[in-house]
Amino acid sequence: MVHFSDSLSRLLAELQKLPGVGEKTALRLAFHLLKSPDNAAALADSLRDVISRVRFCSVCFGITEDDPCRFCSDARDDGAICVVEEPQDLLAVERTRAFRGRYHVLQGALSPLNGVTPDRLRVAELMKRLEGGGVREVVLATNFSVEGEATALYLARMIKPLGVRVTRLAHGIPLGSDLEFVDAATVQRALEGRSEL
Ligand code: ZN
């Protein structure tokens, strides 16, 4: 068992909290940073900067420097809300230029086994927006994973009683895929071919 200094141990521990980073990758990243102190300092600065400036939009819960964000404050169609899991999924839909409504970011997907229940997501905030009236369609653009599908079905059951049309992206999107990694043309086709849930 190798013992690192306290500061290096702390860096390794923090790196391993990142998605997809295990012990080996953390070591590789840490030594890479140590070899180029200027780059490491720039990284630290940009992290501090982004943390102090970027926040969650109080309306849609996407990431923004201005609250409410531009998707909530620009002139767009108030009658349609596209629901996504993460802020990067919002950008994936936006890249298609096929959707001109508003957005709502759940900040995750239902996963009861991992302790992600509806109260851990921005579901209550979505329902509040819908109860305010004026929304005729909710487009469920959660990922095509087990969790994303379960989330879509759960939301459809919650929303339909409000008399709002609920649609789901067409299944042109490969099963198990994250929206953010699907090319814009495929997302656009899935959006245009969306069907009622
Ligand atoms: Zn917003």
XYZ file of N, CA and C and ligand atoms in Angstrom, residues 57 60 69 72, ligand 1:
13
model
N -30.951 27.447 -12.933
C -32.065 28.357 -13.225
C -33.205 28.032 -12.250
N -36.289 26.441 -14.750
C -36.170 25.158 -15.464
C -35.098 24.241 -14.870
N -32.725 31.669 -16.846
C -31.833 31.463 -17.985
C -32.465 31.998 -19.268
N -35.661 30.393 -20.516
C -36.869 30.753 -19.768
C -37.274 32.199 -20.007
Zn -34.395 28.299 -17.173
